[in-house]
mmCIF file of C-alpha atoms and ligand atoms in Angstrom:
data_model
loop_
_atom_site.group_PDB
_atom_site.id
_atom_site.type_symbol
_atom_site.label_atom_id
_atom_site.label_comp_id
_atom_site.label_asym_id
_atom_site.label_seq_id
_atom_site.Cartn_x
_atom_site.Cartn_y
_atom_site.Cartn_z
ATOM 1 C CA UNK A 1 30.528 37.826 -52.833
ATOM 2 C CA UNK A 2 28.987 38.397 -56.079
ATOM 3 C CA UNK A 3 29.036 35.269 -58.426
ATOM 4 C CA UNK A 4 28.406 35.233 -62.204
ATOM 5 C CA UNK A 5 27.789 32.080 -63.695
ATOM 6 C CA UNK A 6 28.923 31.887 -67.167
ATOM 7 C CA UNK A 7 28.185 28.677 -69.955
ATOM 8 C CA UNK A 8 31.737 27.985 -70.474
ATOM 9 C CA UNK A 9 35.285 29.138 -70.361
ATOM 10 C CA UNK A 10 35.174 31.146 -73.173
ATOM 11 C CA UNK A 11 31.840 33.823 -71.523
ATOM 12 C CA UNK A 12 33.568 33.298 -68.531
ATOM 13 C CA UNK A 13 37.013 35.385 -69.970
ATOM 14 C CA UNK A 14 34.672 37.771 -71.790
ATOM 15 C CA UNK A 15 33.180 38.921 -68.595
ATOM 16 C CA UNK A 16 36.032 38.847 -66.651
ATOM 17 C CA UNK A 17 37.287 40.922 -68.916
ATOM 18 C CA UNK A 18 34.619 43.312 -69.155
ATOM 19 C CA UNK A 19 35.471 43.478 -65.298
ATOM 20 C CA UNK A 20 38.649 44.901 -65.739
ATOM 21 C CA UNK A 21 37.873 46.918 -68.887
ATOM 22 C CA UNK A 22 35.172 48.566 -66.487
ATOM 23 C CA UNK A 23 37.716 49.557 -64.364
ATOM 24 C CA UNK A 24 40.391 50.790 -66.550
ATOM 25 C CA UNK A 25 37.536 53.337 -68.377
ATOM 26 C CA UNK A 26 36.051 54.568 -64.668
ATOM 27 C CA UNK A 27 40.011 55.305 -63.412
ATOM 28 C CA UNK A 28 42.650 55.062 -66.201
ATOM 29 C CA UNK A 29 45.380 55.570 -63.679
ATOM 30 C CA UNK A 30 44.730 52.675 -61.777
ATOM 31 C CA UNK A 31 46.362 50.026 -59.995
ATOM 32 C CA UNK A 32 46.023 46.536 -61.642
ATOM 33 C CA UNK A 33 46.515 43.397 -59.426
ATOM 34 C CA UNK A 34 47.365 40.538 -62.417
ATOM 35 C CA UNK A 35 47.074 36.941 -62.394
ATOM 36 C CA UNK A 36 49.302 34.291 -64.575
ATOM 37 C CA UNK A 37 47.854 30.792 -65.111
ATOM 38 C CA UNK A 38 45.946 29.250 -67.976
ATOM 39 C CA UNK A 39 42.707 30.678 -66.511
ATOM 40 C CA UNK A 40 43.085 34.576 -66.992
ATOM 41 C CA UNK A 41 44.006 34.028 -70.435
ATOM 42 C CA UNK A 42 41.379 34.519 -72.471
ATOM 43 C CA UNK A 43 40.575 37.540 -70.683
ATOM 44 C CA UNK A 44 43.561 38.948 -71.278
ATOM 45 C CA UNK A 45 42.643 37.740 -75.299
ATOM 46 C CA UNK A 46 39.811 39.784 -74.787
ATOM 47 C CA UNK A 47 41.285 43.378 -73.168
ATOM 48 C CA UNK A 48 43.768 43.052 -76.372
ATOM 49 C CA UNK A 49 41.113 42.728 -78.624
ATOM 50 C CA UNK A 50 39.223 45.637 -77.116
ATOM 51 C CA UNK A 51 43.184 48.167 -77.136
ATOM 52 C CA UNK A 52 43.288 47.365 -80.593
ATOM 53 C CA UNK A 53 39.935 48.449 -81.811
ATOM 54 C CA UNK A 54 40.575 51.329 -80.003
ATOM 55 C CA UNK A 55 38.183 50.731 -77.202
ATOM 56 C CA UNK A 56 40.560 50.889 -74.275
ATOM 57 C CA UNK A 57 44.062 52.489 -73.337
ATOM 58 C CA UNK A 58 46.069 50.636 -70.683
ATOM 59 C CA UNK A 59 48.644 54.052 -70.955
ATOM 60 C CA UNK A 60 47.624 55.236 -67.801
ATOM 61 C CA UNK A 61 47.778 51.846 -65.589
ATOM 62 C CA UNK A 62 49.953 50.201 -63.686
ATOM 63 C CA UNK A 63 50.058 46.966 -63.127
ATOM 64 C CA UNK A 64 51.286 44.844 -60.048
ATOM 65 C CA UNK A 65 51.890 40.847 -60.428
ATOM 66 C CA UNK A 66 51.109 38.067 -57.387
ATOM 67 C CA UNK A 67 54.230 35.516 -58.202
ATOM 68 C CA UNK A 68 57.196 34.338 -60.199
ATOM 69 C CA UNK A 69 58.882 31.297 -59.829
ATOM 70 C CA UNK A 70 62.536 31.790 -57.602
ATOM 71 C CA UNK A 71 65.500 31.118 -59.849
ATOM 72 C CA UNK A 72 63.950 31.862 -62.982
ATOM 73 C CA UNK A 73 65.681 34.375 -65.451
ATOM 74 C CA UNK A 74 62.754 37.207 -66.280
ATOM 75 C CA UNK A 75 63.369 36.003 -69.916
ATOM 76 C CA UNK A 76 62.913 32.563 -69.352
ATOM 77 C CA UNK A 77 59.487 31.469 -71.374
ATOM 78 C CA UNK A 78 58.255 30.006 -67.889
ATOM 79 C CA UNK A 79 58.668 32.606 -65.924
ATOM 80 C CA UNK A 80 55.677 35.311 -65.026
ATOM 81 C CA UNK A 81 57.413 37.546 -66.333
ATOM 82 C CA UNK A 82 57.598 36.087 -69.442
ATOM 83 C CA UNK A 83 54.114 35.122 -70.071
ATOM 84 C CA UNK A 84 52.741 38.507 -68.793
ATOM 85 C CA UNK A 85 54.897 39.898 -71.700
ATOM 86 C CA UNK A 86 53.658 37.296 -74.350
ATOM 87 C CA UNK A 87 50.027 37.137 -73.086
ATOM 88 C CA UNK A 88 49.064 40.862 -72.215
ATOM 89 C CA UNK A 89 51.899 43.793 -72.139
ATOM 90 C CA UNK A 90 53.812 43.452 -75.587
ATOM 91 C CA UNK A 91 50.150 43.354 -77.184
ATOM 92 C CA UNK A 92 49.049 46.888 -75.325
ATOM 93 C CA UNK A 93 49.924 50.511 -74.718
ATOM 94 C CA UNK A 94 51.415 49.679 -71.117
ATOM 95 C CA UNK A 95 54.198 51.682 -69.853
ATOM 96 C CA UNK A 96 57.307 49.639 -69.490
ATOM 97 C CA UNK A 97 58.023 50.782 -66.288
ATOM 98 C CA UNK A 98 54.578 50.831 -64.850
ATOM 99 C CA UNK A 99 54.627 46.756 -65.156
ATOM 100 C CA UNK A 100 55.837 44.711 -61.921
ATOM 101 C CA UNK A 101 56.359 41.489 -61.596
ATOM 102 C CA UNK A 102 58.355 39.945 -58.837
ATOM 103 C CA UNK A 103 62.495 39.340 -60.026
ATOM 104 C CA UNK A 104 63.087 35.842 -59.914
ATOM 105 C CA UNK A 105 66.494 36.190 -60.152
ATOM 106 C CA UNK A 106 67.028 38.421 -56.912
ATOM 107 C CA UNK A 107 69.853 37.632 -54.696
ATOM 108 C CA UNK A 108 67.835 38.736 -51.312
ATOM 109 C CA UNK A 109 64.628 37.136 -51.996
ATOM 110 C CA UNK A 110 63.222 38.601 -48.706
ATOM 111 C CA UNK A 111 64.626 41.673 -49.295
ATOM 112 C CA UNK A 112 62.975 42.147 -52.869
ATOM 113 C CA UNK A 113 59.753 40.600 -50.914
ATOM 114 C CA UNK A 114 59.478 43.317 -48.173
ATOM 115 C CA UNK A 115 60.345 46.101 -51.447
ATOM 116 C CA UNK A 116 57.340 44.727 -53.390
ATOM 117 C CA UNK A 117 55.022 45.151 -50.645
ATOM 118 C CA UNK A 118 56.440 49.159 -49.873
ATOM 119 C CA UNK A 119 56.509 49.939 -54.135
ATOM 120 C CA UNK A 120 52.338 48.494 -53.488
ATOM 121 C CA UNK A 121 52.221 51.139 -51.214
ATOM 122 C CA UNK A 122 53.458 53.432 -52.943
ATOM 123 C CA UNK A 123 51.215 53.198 -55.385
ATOM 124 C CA UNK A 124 48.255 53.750 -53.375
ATOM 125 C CA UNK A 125 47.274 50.284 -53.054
ATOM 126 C CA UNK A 126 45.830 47.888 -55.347
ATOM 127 C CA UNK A 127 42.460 48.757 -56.934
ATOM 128 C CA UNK A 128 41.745 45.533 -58.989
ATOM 129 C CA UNK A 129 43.177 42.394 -58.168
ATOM 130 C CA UNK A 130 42.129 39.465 -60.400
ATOM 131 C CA UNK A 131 43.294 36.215 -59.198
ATOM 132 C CA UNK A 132 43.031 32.611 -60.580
ATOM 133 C CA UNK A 133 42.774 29.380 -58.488
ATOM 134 C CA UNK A 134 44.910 26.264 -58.325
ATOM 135 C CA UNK A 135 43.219 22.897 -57.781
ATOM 136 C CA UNK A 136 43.846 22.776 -53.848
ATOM 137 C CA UNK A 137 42.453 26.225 -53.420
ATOM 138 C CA UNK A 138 45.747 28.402 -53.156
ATOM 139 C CA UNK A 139 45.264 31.992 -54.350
ATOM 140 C CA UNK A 140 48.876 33.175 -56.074
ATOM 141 C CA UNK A 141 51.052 30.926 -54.305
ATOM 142 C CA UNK A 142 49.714 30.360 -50.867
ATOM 143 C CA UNK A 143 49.594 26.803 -50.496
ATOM 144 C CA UNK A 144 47.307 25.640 -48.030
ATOM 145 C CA UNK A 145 48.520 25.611 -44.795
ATOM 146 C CA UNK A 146 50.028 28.995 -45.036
ATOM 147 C CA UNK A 147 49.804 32.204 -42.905
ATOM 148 C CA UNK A 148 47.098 34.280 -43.622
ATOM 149 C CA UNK A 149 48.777 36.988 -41.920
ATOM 150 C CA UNK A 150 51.982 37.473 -44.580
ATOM 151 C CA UNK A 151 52.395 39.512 -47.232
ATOM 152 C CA UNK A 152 54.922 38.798 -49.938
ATOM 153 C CA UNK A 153 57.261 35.824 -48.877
ATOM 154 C CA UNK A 154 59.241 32.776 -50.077
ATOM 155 C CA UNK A 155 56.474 29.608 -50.533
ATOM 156 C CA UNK A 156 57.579 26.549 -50.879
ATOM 157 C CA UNK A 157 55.354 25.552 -53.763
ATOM 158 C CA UNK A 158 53.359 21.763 -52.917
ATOM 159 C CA UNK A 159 53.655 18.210 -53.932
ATOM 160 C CA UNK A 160 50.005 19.150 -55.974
ATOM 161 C CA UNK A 161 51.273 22.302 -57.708
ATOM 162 C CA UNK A 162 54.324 21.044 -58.884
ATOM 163 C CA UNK A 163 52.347 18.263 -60.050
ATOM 164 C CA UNK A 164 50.122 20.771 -61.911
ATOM 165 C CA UNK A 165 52.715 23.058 -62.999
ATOM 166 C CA UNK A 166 54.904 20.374 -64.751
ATOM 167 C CA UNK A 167 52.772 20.377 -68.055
ATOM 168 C CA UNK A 168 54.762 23.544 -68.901
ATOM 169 C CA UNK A 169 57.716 22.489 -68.125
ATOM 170 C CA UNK A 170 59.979 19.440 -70.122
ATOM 171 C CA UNK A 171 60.230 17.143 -66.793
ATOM 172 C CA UNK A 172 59.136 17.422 -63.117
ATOM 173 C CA UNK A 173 62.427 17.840 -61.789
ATOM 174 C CA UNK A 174 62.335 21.451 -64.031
ATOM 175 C CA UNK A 175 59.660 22.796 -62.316
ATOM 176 C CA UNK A 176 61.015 25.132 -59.610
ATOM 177 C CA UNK A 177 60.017 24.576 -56.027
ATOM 178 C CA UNK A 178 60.177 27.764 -54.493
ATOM 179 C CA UNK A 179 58.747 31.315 -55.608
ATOM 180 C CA UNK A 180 57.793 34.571 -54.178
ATOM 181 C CA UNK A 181 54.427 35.481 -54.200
ATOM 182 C CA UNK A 182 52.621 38.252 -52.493
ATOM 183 C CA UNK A 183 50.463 36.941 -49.362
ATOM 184 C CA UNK A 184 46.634 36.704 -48.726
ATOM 185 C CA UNK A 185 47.301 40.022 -46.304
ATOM 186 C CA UNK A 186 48.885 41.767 -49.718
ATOM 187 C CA UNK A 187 45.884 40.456 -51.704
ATOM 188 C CA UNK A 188 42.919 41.161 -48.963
ATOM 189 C CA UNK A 189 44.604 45.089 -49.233
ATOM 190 C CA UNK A 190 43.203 45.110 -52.757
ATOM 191 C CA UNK A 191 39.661 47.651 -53.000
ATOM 192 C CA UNK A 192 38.358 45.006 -54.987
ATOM 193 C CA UNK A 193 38.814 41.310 -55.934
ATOM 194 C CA UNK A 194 38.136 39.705 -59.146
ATOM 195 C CA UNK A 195 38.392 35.574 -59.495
ATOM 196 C CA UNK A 196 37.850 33.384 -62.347
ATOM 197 C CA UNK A 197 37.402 29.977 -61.824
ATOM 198 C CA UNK A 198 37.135 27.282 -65.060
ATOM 199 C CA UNK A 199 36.661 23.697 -65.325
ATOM 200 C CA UNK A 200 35.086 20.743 -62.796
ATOM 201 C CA UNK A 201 38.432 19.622 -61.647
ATOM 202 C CA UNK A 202 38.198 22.995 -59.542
ATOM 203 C CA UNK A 203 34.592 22.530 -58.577
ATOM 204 C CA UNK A 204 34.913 20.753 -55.271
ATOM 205 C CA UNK A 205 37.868 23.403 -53.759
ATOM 206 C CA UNK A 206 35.691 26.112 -55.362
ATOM 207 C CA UNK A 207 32.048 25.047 -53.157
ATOM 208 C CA UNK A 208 34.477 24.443 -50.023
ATOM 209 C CA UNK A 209 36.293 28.583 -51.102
ATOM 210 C CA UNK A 210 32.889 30.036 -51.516
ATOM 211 C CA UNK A 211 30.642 27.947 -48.947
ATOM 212 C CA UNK A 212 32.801 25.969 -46.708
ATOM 213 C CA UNK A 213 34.580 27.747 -43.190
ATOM 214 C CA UNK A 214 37.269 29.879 -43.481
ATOM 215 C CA UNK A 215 40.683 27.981 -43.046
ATOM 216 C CA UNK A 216 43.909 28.204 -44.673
ATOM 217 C CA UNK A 217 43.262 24.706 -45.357
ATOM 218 C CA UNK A 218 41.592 26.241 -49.030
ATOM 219 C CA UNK A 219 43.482 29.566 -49.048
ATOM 220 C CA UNK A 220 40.617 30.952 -51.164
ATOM 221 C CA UNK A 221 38.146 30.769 -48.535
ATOM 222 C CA UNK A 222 39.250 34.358 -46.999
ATOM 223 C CA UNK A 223 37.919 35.746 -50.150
ATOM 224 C CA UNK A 224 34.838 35.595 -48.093
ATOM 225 C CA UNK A 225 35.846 37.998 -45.510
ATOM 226 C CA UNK A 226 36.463 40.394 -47.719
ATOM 227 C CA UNK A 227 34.151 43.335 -48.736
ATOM 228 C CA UNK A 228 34.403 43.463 -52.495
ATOM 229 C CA UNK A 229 34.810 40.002 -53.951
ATOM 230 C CA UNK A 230 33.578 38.987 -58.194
ATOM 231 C CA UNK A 231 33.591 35.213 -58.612
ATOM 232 C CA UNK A 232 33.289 34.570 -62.108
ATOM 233 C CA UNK A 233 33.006 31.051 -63.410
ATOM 234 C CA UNK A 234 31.918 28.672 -65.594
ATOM 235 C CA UNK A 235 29.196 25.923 -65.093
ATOM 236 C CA UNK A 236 31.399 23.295 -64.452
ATOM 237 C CA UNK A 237 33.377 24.736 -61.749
ATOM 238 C CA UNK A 238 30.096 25.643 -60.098
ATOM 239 C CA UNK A 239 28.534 22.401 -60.385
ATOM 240 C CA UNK A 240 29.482 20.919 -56.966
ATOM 241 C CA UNK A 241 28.262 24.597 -55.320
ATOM 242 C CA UNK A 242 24.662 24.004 -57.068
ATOM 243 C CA UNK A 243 24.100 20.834 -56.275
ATOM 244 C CA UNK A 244 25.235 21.458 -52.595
ATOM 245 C CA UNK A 245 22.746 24.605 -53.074
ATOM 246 C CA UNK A 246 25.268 27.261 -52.060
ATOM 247 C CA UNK A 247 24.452 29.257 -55.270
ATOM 248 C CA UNK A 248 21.383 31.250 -55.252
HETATM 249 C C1 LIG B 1 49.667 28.958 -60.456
HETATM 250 C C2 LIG B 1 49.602 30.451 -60.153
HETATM 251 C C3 LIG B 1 48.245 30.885 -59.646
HETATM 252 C C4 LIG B 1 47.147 30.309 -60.547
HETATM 253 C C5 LIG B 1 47.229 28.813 -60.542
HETATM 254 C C6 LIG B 1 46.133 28.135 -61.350
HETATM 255 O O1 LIG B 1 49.912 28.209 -59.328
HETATM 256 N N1 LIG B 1 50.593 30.839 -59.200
HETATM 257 O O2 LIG B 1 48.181 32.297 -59.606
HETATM 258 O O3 LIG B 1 45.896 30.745 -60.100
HETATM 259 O O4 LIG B 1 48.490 28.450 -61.083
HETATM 260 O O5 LIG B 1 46.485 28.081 -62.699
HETATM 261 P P1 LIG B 1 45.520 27.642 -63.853
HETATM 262 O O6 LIG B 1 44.657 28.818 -64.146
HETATM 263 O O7 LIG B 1 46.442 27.310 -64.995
HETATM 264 O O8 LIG B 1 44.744 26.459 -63.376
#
């Protein structure tokens, strides 16, 4: 795993960024794994910034997402869908129809599950995935506890992320407690891995994802079995890997 330390949140998005830009400009027609959360979001800032001064074209990509809330309406302002439009897609030359995101809304959830992973394939595979982290260590969705071995399924989301997740929404009870999200065997398909990783609430999940064994107890922590993993973060989410000297 390669690990860039950056001061603070706002270096942290600029290289993550310059990640992804990296990879757009080597293959414009490439397969882009996205993330929602607060984390990816000033990279996505950035890669905006960079289409409109004409530094990059996105008309080439496509673009797979890991989640979406179950039972949300595409258009409702919580759902992936949504904030992939608001933070990335309406701002870039995207193709419509080269943007996926899980439907919420479908009446076979399995069914649109196992269709996600063949339209994946069908692509040629993921070249880029970026991925964010929630506080217990799950990767997309995948609480811990869950099967390594799937690939996109039903989760029942956790007691902590629907705890975490309610700031967007107006009460607890709003916050939906199932979604689809592809699994760590749909992720670990991806060439390469990028994950950003902000703020010390995340720093003691992030030293046991990056140093501790590899258990579905922190979902993360296949990331290390994988060939082509970028850990970018900030200081503060890397202080408890210093000081436990995991970071070289
Ligand atoms: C949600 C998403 C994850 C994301 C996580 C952390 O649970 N499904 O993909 O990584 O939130 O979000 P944040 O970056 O806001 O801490």
């Amino acid at each position: 795993m390669r690990i860039y330390e950056c001061a603070d949140e706002r270096a942290m998005s600029r290289r993550a960024a310059g990640i992804i830009a990296s990879q757009v400009i080597l293959k414009p027609e490439c397969v882009l794994g996205l993330a929602t959360g607060s984390t990816p979001v000033g990279a996505y800032q950035n890669l905006v910034e960079w289409y409109k001064n004409g530094d990059l074209s996105f008309a080439g990509v496509k673009t797979v997402n890991l989640d979406e809330y179950l039972g949300l309406a595409p258009t409702h302002d919580q759902s992936y869908r949504y904030f992939m439009q608001q933070n990335l897609f309406d701002h870039i030359d995207v193709k419509p129809e080269n943007t996926h995101v899980l439907n919420g809304l479908a009446e076979d959830p399995a069914a649109e599950c196992a269709a996600y992973d063949e339209m994946i394939a069908s692509l040629g595979g993921i070249d880029l995935q970026l991925l964010g982290m929630g506080h217990n260590g799950h990767i997309a969705f995948n609480e811990p506890g869950d099967d390594f071995g799937l690939g996109t399924h039903v989760v029942t989301l956790s007691e902590r992320t629907i705890d975490a997740n309610q700031r967007f929404f107006a009460s607890r009870d709003d916050v939906p407690r199932h979604a689809l999200s592809m699994g760590i065997r749909s992720i670990m398909g991806a060439s390469k891995i990028l994950i950003v990783v902000s703020g010390e609430a995340k720093a003691e999940s992030l030293a046991r994802a990056v140093a501790g064994p590899v258990t579905n107890a922190v979902p993360a922590s296949v990331l290390q079995l994988h060939p082509d993993v970028t850990l970018v973060a900030d200081s503060a989410a890397l202080s408890v890997l210093k000081r436990e000297g995991g970071l070289k």
